[in-house]
Every structure is written in structure tokens, then in C-alpha cells.
Coordinates of C-alpha atoms in Angstrom, one line a residue:
Chain A
E1 CA 66.9 123.7 126.2
T2 CA 68.6 127.0 126.7
G3 CA 69.3 126.8 130.4
V4 CA 66.7 129.4 131.3
T5 CA 63.7 128.0 133.1
Q6 CA 60.4 129.8 133.7
T7 CA 57.6 128.8 135.9
P8 CA 54.7 128.5 135.6
R9 CA 54.2 127.8 131.9
H10 CA 50.6 128.9 132.0
L11 CA 48.8 131.2 134.5
V12 CA 45.2 132.4 134.7
M13 CA 44.5 135.0 137.3
G14 CA 41.7 137.3 138.3
M15 CA 42.2 141.1 138.3
T16 CA 42.3 141.1 142.1
N17 CA 44.8 138.3 142.5
K18 CA 48.5 138.5 143.4
K19 CA 50.8 136.0 141.6
S20 CA 54.5 135.8 140.8
L21 CA 56.4 134.6 137.8
K22 CA 59.8 132.9 138.3
C23 CA 62.8 132.7 136.1
E24 CA 66.0 130.7 136.9
Q25 CA 69.3 130.4 135.1
H26 CA 72.5 128.6 136.0
L27 CA 74.5 129.8 133.1
G28 CA 76.7 132.2 135.1
H29 CA 75.1 135.1 133.4
N30 CA 74.9 138.5 135.1
A31 CA 72.2 140.2 133.1
M32 CA 68.5 139.1 133.3
Y33 CA 65.5 140.5 131.4
W34 CA 61.8 140.5 131.4
Y35 CA 60.1 140.9 128.0
K36 CA 56.4 141.1 127.3
Q37 CA 55.2 139.5 124.0
S38 CA 51.7 140.5 122.9
A39 CA 50.0 139.6 119.7
K40 CA 50.9 141.9 116.8
K41 CA 53.4 143.9 118.8
P42 CA 57.2 143.8 119.1
L43 CA 58.7 142.2 122.1
E44 CA 58.6 144.9 124.7
L45 CA 61.6 145.1 127.1
M46 CA 60.2 145.6 130.6
F47 CA 63.1 145.3 133.0
V48 CA 66.8 144.7 133.0
Y49 CA 68.9 143.6 135.9
N50 CA 72.7 143.6 136.0
F51 CA 74.5 142.0 138.9
K52 CA 71.1 142.1 140.8
E53 CA 70.7 145.8 140.2
Q54 CA 67.9 147.1 138.1
T55 CA 69.3 149.1 135.2
E56 CA 66.2 149.5 133.1
N57 CA 62.5 150.1 133.8
N58 CA 60.9 150.7 130.5
S59 CA 57.9 152.8 131.8
V60 CA 56.3 149.6 133.2
P61 CA 53.2 150.1 135.3
S62 CA 53.7 149.6 139.1
R63 CA 51.3 146.6 139.0
F64 CA 54.4 144.8 137.7
S65 CA 57.1 144.5 140.4
P66 CA 60.4 142.8 139.6
E67 CA 62.7 141.2 142.1
C68 CA 66.2 139.9 141.6
P69 CA 67.5 138.3 144.8
N70 CA 70.6 137.0 143.1
S71 CA 72.1 136.7 139.7
S72 CA 70.4 133.3 139.1
H73 CA 66.9 134.2 139.9
L74 CA 64.4 136.8 138.7
F75 CA 60.8 137.2 139.7
L76 CA 57.9 139.3 138.3
H77 CA 55.3 140.0 141.0
L78 CA 51.9 140.7 139.6
H79 CA 49.0 142.4 141.4
T80 CA 45.7 144.0 140.2
L81 CA 46.4 143.3 136.6
Q82 CA 44.1 144.3 133.7
P83 CA 42.9 142.1 130.9
E84 CA 45.2 143.9 128.5
D85 CA 48.1 142.6 130.5
S86 CA 47.4 139.1 129.1
A87 CA 50.5 138.1 127.1
L88 CA 53.5 135.8 126.9
Y89 CA 56.1 136.9 129.4
L90 CA 59.6 136.0 128.5
C91 CA 62.6 135.9 130.7
A92 CA 66.1 136.0 129.3
S93 CA 69.7 136.2 130.5
S94 CA 73.1 137.1 129.0
P95 CA 76.7 137.6 130.1
R96 CA 77.4 141.1 131.2
T97 CA 80.8 142.4 130.3
A98 CA 81.9 145.2 128.0
S99 CA 83.3 142.7 125.6
N100 CA 80.2 140.5 125.4
M101 CA 77.7 142.6 123.5
N102 CA 77.9 140.1 120.7
T103 CA 76.6 137.4 123.0
E104 CA 72.9 136.7 122.5
A105 CA 70.3 136.6 125.1
F106 CA 69.2 133.1 126.1
F107 CA 65.4 132.9 126.6
G108 CA 63.1 130.8 128.7
Q109 CA 60.0 129.3 127.2
G110 CA 57.8 131.9 128.7
T111 CA 54.7 132.1 130.9
R112 CA 51.4 132.5 129.1
L113 CA 49.4 134.8 131.3
T114 CA 45.7 135.3 131.0
V115 CA 44.0 137.9 133.1
V116 CA 40.3 137.4 133.6
Chain B
A1 CA 65.7 156.1 119.7
Q2 CA 66.8 152.8 118.3
T3 CA 64.1 150.9 116.3
V4 CA 64.0 147.7 114.4
T5 CA 61.5 147.3 111.5
Q6 CA 60.4 144.1 109.9
S7 CA 58.1 145.0 107.0
Q8 CA 56.9 141.5 106.2
P9 CA 54.4 140.2 108.7
E10 CA 54.1 136.9 106.9
M11 CA 55.9 135.0 104.2
S12 CA 55.6 131.7 102.5
V13 CA 58.2 129.6 100.7
Q14 CA 58.2 126.3 99.0
E15 CA 60.2 123.5 100.7
A16 CA 63.8 123.4 99.4
E17 CA 63.5 126.9 98.0
T18 CA 65.3 130.1 99.2
V19 CA 63.6 132.9 101.1
T20 CA 64.9 136.3 102.3
L21 CA 63.4 138.1 105.3
S22 CA 64.0 141.8 105.6
C23 CA 65.0 143.9 108.5
T24 CA 66.0 147.6 108.8
Y25 CA 67.0 149.4 111.9
D26 CA 67.6 153.0 113.0
T27 CA 70.6 153.9 115.1
S28 CA 73.2 156.6 115.6
E29 CA 75.6 154.2 117.1
S30 CA 78.6 152.8 115.2
D31 CA 79.4 149.8 117.3
Y32 CA 76.5 147.4 117.8
Y33 CA 75.3 143.9 117.1
L34 CA 72.5 142.4 115.2
F35 CA 70.8 139.1 115.6
W36 CA 68.1 136.9 114.0
Y37 CA 66.1 134.8 116.4
K38 CA 63.6 132.1 115.6
Q39 CA 60.5 131.4 117.7
P40 CA 58.8 128.1 116.7
P41 CA 55.3 127.1 118.0
S42 CA 57.0 125.9 121.2
R43 CA 57.6 129.6 122.0
Q44 CA 61.3 129.0 122.6
M45 CA 63.4 131.9 121.2
I46 CA 66.5 130.5 119.6
L47 CA 69.4 132.4 118.1
V48 CA 69.8 131.8 114.4
I49 CA 72.7 134.0 113.5
R50 CA 74.6 137.1 114.8
Q51 CA 76.5 139.9 113.0
E52 CA 79.0 142.4 114.5
A53 CA 78.6 145.9 113.0
Y54 CA 82.3 146.4 112.7
K55 CA 82.7 143.3 110.5
Q56 CA 82.1 143.8 106.8
Q57 CA 81.9 140.1 106.1
N58 CA 78.4 138.7 106.2
A59 CA 77.8 136.0 108.8
T60 CA 76.9 132.5 107.7
E61 CA 75.5 129.5 109.7
N62 CA 74.9 126.5 107.5
R63 CA 71.7 127.3 105.5
F64 CA 71.3 130.7 107.1
S65 CA 73.2 133.8 105.9
V66 CA 72.7 137.5 106.2
N67 CA 73.1 140.5 103.9
F68 CA 74.4 143.2 106.2
Q69 CA 74.4 146.7 104.6
K70 CA 75.6 149.0 107.3
A71 CA 75.2 152.3 105.4
A72 CA 71.6 151.4 104.5
K73 CA 71.0 150.0 108.0
S74 CA 69.7 146.8 106.5
F75 CA 70.1 143.3 107.9
S76 CA 68.3 140.6 105.9
L77 CA 68.2 136.9 106.6
K78 CA 68.5 134.4 103.7
I79 CA 67.4 130.8 104.3
S80 CA 68.5 128.4 101.7
D81 CA 67.0 124.9 101.0
S82 CA 64.0 125.7 103.3
Q83 CA 62.9 122.9 105.5
L84 CA 59.6 122.2 107.2
G85 CA 61.3 122.8 110.5
D86 CA 62.1 126.3 109.5
A87 CA 58.5 127.3 110.0
A88 CA 58.4 129.8 112.8
M89 CA 58.3 133.5 113.7
Y90 CA 61.6 135.2 112.9
F91 CA 62.7 138.2 114.9
C92 CA 65.4 140.7 114.0
A93 CA 67.2 142.2 117.0
Y94 CA 69.7 144.9 117.7
R95 CA 72.0 145.3 120.7
Y96 CA 74.1 148.3 121.6
R97 CA 75.8 149.6 124.7
D98 CA 74.4 148.5 128.1
D99 CA 72.3 145.5 127.7
K100 CA 69.2 146.5 125.8
I101 CA 68.2 144.2 123.1
I102 CA 65.5 145.7 120.8
F103 CA 63.3 143.4 118.7
G104 CA 61.3 143.9 115.5
K105 CA 57.7 142.8 115.2
G106 CA 58.6 139.6 113.6
T107 CA 57.9 137.8 110.3
R108 CA 55.9 134.6 110.4
L109 CA 57.4 132.1 107.9
H110 CA 55.4 129.3 106.4
I111 CA 57.0 126.4 104.6
L112 CA 54.9 124.9 101.9
P113 CA 55.4 121.2 101.3

């Protein structure tokens, strides 16, 4: 148990649906991340939030919309997805200070998303 | 752009033997951090070991150790006395300024009983 909780663990959605993934951490971390893990590909960094401000959008299509209402919660809103968006979506958090780059990211267990 | 390369998609090792997983990276930075993560079938990413680039001494955590060659931009992971529970995907990761953590494609490690 890393202290980062993702819900749901599994999600099947149609291409016209709207759904949201949720991530929660109570570790006192200020940085939160969304990663996409597809088969045979590296983990792809999607978004980074620091102190609730988005600091990285790695050319992610607009059908993925992140939201960070506070430092403990991170959402990924999904709409009109494509079958190729099926993947494991991992949330992570880490401390955010200049002296803490050696601190690892703590990951949730991921949401397995299937788009049909 | 920073990249992390793991050239071994899969590896197998006999239980109790030693195995080394390779990782190379490309960066123009001088101050950065390197990590090895383990992802078992449960999908939970767990930190195995970390290395600060400014430290010459190789990091060690129990049966896990690294061989960090900064000039060669190489960061391999050695697992000694392999155990069945070590079977997992292993990811090499690089962290530099800001908060980006870049991962390699991973190496799937099989432990043969």
C-alpha cells in the first residue's frame, strides 16, 4: 500500500460515454501525475500538477481533461474516447521541493480502461 | 530530449542466481536522479532503488544493487539470490529538474524454479 488510491480499478466505456478517473493521496505531497501505460510502450507522462497548478501537458488529446481541485485529489475526465485509448492509467504523487528530486513517485494501482 | 532505454524486453534467471538488467539514458543535465521500479502482476509500481547522479558510490538495498556509470550514462540493476517474488516488470526511470519522471519500456523478469 503506497498511500495513493485510484478508483475505479476497472472501467469499460463506450466511445460516446463520459467517465472520470479519481486519484487520492494523503501523503502531504504537492505534485501529482497521470501516466498512461500501454502494452509494449513506455509509461507515457500525460499531466503534472504542482500545488494544484498544471505544469505539464504532454501533448495529450483534449478528450482527456485533468482536474486538480486540491493537492490531495486528481481527476481525469474522459469523453469520446477511442479504442486505442484503452490502457492502464496510473496516478502518482511525490513531494515538490527543490531538494526533493531524489524522492520517488508513489503510484496507485491504476485503472484498467477498456474503450469499446 | 531525455530518454531512457532498456534493451532487454524479457529476461529469465534461475532461482537463487544473479541477474543484471540494463538501462541507458540520454541527458545533457549534470544533476539528476535515477530509479528502478518494480511492477508485479498486481500492477503496483514499487520503488526498488534510487541513485543520485552526484554520488559516485553505487546504491545498494539488500539483494538489489546498481552499477552506475555516469560517463557512459548507464544504470544497471543487479539482483542477487533471485527469488520467485522478484518476478515482475522492472522499469528504469530518470528524474531531473521540475517533476518529470521519464521511464524506460521495461524488462519482464522471469524467475525459474
